[in-house]
């Protein structure tokens, strides 16, 4: 079950990155924060 959760979280973060690239309303600091969060979740 833990593996499933990790996969879901990874997919969600990838979707977030795609949104950030596609949607101009995301600012660079927010993208950097998301990347920082990713590095904590997926070292």
PDB file of N, CA and C in Angstrom:
ATOM      1  N   UNK A   1       0.830  -1.207   0.000  1.00  0.00           N
ATOM      2  CA  UNK A   1       0.000   0.000   0.000  1.00  0.00           C
ATOM      3  C   UNK A   1       0.864   1.257   0.000  1.00  0.00           C
ATOM      4  N   UNK A   2       1.993   1.195   0.714  1.00  0.00           N
ATOM      5  CA  UNK A   2       2.868   2.361   0.751  1.00  0.00           C
ATOM      6  C   UNK A   2       3.404   2.690  -0.641  1.00  0.00           C
ATOM      7  N   UNK A   3       3.723   1.642  -1.404  1.00  0.00           N
ATOM      8  CA  UNK A   3       4.215   1.859  -2.762  1.00  0.00           C
ATOM      9  C   UNK A   3       3.174   2.562  -3.623  1.00  0.00           C
ATOM     10  N   UNK A   4       1.907   2.161  -3.474  1.00  0.00           N
ATOM     11  CA  UNK A   4       0.839   2.798  -4.242  1.00  0.00           C
ATOM     12  C   UNK A   4       0.763   4.287  -3.916  1.00  0.00           C
ATOM     13  N   UNK A   5       0.857   4.607  -2.631  1.00  0.00           N
ATOM     14  CA  UNK A   5       0.781   6.006  -2.211  1.00  0.00           C
ATOM     15  C   UNK A   5       1.927   6.807  -2.816  1.00  0.00           C
ATOM     16  N   UNK A   6       3.123   6.242  -2.801  1.00  0.00           N
ATOM     17  CA  UNK A   6       4.283   6.935  -3.365  1.00  0.00           C
ATOM     18  C   UNK A   6       4.068   7.178  -4.860  1.00  0.00           C
ATOM     19  N   UNK A   7       3.538   6.169  -5.554  1.00  0.00           N
ATOM     20  CA  UNK A   7       3.278   6.335  -6.986  1.00  0.00           C
ATOM     21  C   UNK A   7       2.271   7.451  -7.228  1.00  0.00           C
ATOM     22  N   UNK A   8       1.214   7.475  -6.409  1.00  0.00           N
ATOM     23  CA  UNK A   8       0.193   8.516  -6.566  1.00  0.00           C
ATOM     24  C   UNK A   8       0.788   9.902  -6.316  1.00  0.00           C
ATOM     25  N   UNK A   9       1.601  10.013  -5.278  1.00  0.00           N
ATOM     26  CA  UNK A   9       2.210  11.305  -4.955  1.00  0.00           C
ATOM     27  C   UNK A   9       3.165  11.730  -6.071  1.00  0.00           C
ATOM     28  N   UNK A  10       3.902  10.768  -6.611  1.00  0.00           N
ATOM     29  CA  UNK A  10       4.838  11.078  -7.693  1.00  0.00           C
ATOM     30  C   UNK A  10       4.073  11.569  -8.916  1.00  0.00           C
ATOM     31  N   UNK A  11       2.975  10.881  -9.248  1.00  0.00           N
ATOM     32  CA  UNK A  11       2.164  11.272 -10.392  1.00  0.00           C
ATOM     33  C   UNK A  11       1.583  12.667 -10.166  1.00  0.00           C
ATOM     34  N   UNK A  12       1.106  12.932  -8.950  1.00  0.00           N
ATOM     35  CA  UNK A  12       0.529  14.239  -8.646  1.00  0.00           C
ATOM     36  C   UNK A  12       1.579  15.336  -8.818  1.00  0.00           C
ATOM     37  N   UNK A  13       2.814  15.080  -8.372  1.00  0.00           N
ATOM     38  CA  UNK A  13       3.860  16.092  -8.497  1.00  0.00           C
ATOM     39  C   UNK A  13       4.216  16.312  -9.968  1.00  0.00           C
ATOM     40  N   UNK A  14       4.209  15.230 -10.759  1.00  0.00           N
ATOM     41  CA  UNK A  14       4.482  15.379 -12.189  1.00  0.00           C
ATOM     42  C   UNK A  14       3.384  16.201 -12.853  1.00  0.00           C
ATOM     43  N   UNK A  15       2.118  15.939 -12.490  1.00  0.00           N
ATOM     44  CA  UNK A  15       1.006  16.722 -13.020  1.00  0.00           C
ATOM     45  C   UNK A  15       1.172  18.186 -12.641  1.00  0.00           C
ATOM     46  N   UNK A  16       1.598  18.445 -11.414  1.00  0.00           N
ATOM     47  CA  UNK A  16       1.801  19.808 -10.942  1.00  0.00           C
ATOM     48  C   UNK A  16       2.863  20.502 -11.790  1.00  0.00           C
ATOM     49  N   UNK A  17       3.961  19.807 -12.107  1.00  0.00           N
ATOM     50  CA  UNK A  17       5.015  20.386 -12.926  1.00  0.00           C
ATOM     51  C   UNK A  17       4.493  20.688 -14.326  1.00  0.00           C
ATOM     52  N   UNK A  18       3.676  19.782 -14.890  1.00  0.00           N
ATOM     53  CA  UNK A  18       3.108  20.023 -16.218  1.00  0.00           C
ATOM     54  C   UNK A  18       2.220  21.256 -16.184  1.00  0.00           C
ATOM     55  N   UNK A  19       1.412  21.400 -15.133  1.00  0.00           N
ATOM     56  CA  UNK A  19       0.564  22.580 -14.982  1.00  0.00           C
ATOM     57  C   UNK A  19       1.428  23.838 -14.894  1.00  0.00           C
ATOM     58  N   UNK A  20       2.500  23.749 -14.111  1.00  0.00           N
ATOM     59  CA  UNK A  20       3.362  24.915 -13.912  1.00  0.00           C
ATOM     60  C   UNK A  20       3.964  25.371 -15.237  1.00  0.00           C
ATOM     61  N   UNK A  21       4.307  24.406 -16.085  1.00  0.00           N
ATOM     62  CA  UNK A  21       4.882  24.751 -17.386  1.00  0.00           C
ATOM     63  C   UNK A  21       3.809  25.350 -18.290  1.00  0.00           C
ATOM     64  N   UNK A  22       2.598  24.787 -18.215  1.00  0.00           N
ATOM     65  CA  UNK A  22       1.545  25.196 -19.138  1.00  0.00           C
ATOM     66  C   UNK A  22       0.847  26.481 -18.693  1.00  0.00           C
ATOM     67  N   UNK A  23       0.707  26.662 -17.378  1.00  0.00           N
ATOM     68  CA  UNK A  23      -0.071  27.789 -16.859  1.00  0.00           C
ATOM     69  C   UNK A  23       0.853  28.926 -16.421  1.00  0.00           C
ATOM     70  N   UNK A  24       0.750  30.078 -17.056  1.00  0.00           N
ATOM     71  CA  UNK A  24       1.633  31.197 -16.699  1.00  0.00           C
ATOM     72  C   UNK A  24       1.378  31.758 -15.303  1.00  0.00           C
ATOM     73  N   UNK A  25       0.224  31.403 -14.685  1.00  0.00           N
ATOM     74  CA  UNK A  25      -0.061  31.972 -13.367  1.00  0.00           C
ATOM     75  C   UNK A  25       0.876  31.424 -12.289  1.00  0.00           C
ATOM     76  N   UNK A  26       1.555  30.302 -12.589  1.00  0.00           N
ATOM     77  CA  UNK A  26       2.547  29.792 -11.648  1.00  0.00           C
ATOM     78  C   UNK A  26       3.819  30.631 -11.756  1.00  0.00           C
ATOM     79  N   UNK A  27       4.280  31.120 -10.627  1.00  0.00           N
ATOM     80  CA  UNK A  27       5.505  31.927 -10.637  1.00  0.00           C
ATOM     81  C   UNK A  27       6.714  31.043 -10.378  1.00  0.00           C
ATOM     82  N   UNK A  28       7.877  31.555 -10.723  1.00  0.00           N
ATOM     83  CA  UNK A  28       9.097  30.764 -10.542  1.00  0.00           C
ATOM     84  C   UNK A  28       9.329  30.344  -9.087  1.00  0.00           C
ATOM     85  N   UNK A  29       9.123  31.217  -8.110  1.00  0.00           N
ATOM     86  CA  UNK A  29       9.315  30.772  -6.725  1.00  0.00           C
ATOM     87  C   UNK A  29       8.432  29.584  -6.364  1.00  0.00           C
ATOM     88  N   UNK A  30       7.190  29.563  -6.873  1.00  0.00           N
ATOM     89  CA  UNK A  30       6.312  28.437  -6.572  1.00  0.00           C
ATOM     90  C   UNK A  30       6.862  27.151  -7.190  1.00  0.00           C
ATOM     91  N   UNK A  31       7.383  27.252  -8.416  1.00  0.00           N
ATOM     92  CA  UNK A  31       7.952  26.072  -9.071  1.00  0.00           C
ATOM     93  C   UNK A  31       9.165  25.586  -8.276  1.00  0.00           C
ATOM     94  N   UNK A  32      10.023  26.510  -7.838  1.00  0.00           N
ATOM     95  CA  UNK A  32      11.192  26.128  -7.045  1.00  0.00           C
ATOM     96  C   UNK A  32      10.750  25.452  -5.747  1.00  0.00           C
ATOM     97  N   UNK A  33       9.689  25.984  -5.122  1.00  0.00           N
ATOM     98  CA  UNK A  33       9.193  25.382  -3.881  1.00  0.00           C
ATOM     99  C   UNK A  33       8.713  23.961  -4.141  1.00  0.00           C
ATOM    100  N   UNK A  34       8.021  23.757  -5.264  1.00  0.00           N
ATOM    101  CA  UNK A  34       7.537  22.421  -5.609  1.00  0.00           C
ATOM    102  C   UNK A  34       8.709  21.475  -5.822  1.00  0.00           C
ATOM    103  N   UNK A  35       9.755  21.945  -6.503  1.00  0.00           N
ATOM    104  CA  UNK A  35      10.926  21.109  -6.725  1.00  0.00           C
ATOM    105  C   UNK A  35      11.591  20.754  -5.391  1.00  0.00           C
ATOM    106  N   UNK A  36      11.628  21.729  -4.483  1.00  0.00           N
ATOM    107  CA  UNK A  36      12.200  21.482  -3.172  1.00  0.00           C
ATOM    108  C   UNK A  36      11.391  20.417  -2.438  1.00  0.00           C
ATOM    109  N   UNK A  37      10.066  20.523  -2.532  1.00  0.00           N
ATOM    110  CA  UNK A  37       9.185  19.553  -1.905  1.00  0.00           C
ATOM    111  C   UNK A  37       9.420  18.166  -2.499  1.00  0.00           C
ATOM    112  N   UNK A  38       9.542  18.102  -3.821  1.00  0.00           N
ATOM    113  CA  UNK A  38       9.798  16.824  -4.492  1.00  0.00           C
ATOM    114  C   UNK A  38      11.085  16.193  -3.971  1.00  0.00           C
ATOM    115  N   UNK A  39      12.137  16.983  -3.823  1.00  0.00           N
ATOM    116  CA  UNK A  39      13.422  16.418  -3.395  1.00  0.00           C
ATOM    117  C   UNK A  39      13.318  15.878  -1.974  1.00  0.00           C
ATOM    118  N   UNK A  40      12.429  16.446  -1.160  1.00  0.00           N
ATOM    119  CA  UNK A  40      12.220  15.902   0.179  1.00  0.00           C
ATOM    120  C   UNK A  40      11.431  14.598   0.124  1.00  0.00           C
ATOM    121  N   UNK A  41      10.384  14.562  -0.734  1.00  0.00           N
ATOM    122  CA  UNK A  41       9.534  13.371  -0.812  1.00  0.00           C
ATOM    123  C   UNK A  41      10.245  12.221  -1.517  1.00  0.00           C
ATOM    124  N   UNK A  42      11.004  12.574  -2.573  1.00  0.00           N
ATOM    125  CA  UNK A  42      11.666  11.552  -3.382  1.00  0.00           C
ATOM    126  C   UNK A  42      13.154  11.844  -3.465  1.00  0.00           C
ATOM    127  N   UNK A  43      13.907  11.497  -2.426  1.00  0.00           N
ATOM    128  CA  UNK A  43      15.344  11.824  -2.410  1.00  0.00           C
ATOM    129  C   UNK A  43      16.122  11.078  -3.489  1.00  0.00           C
TER     130      UNK A  43
END
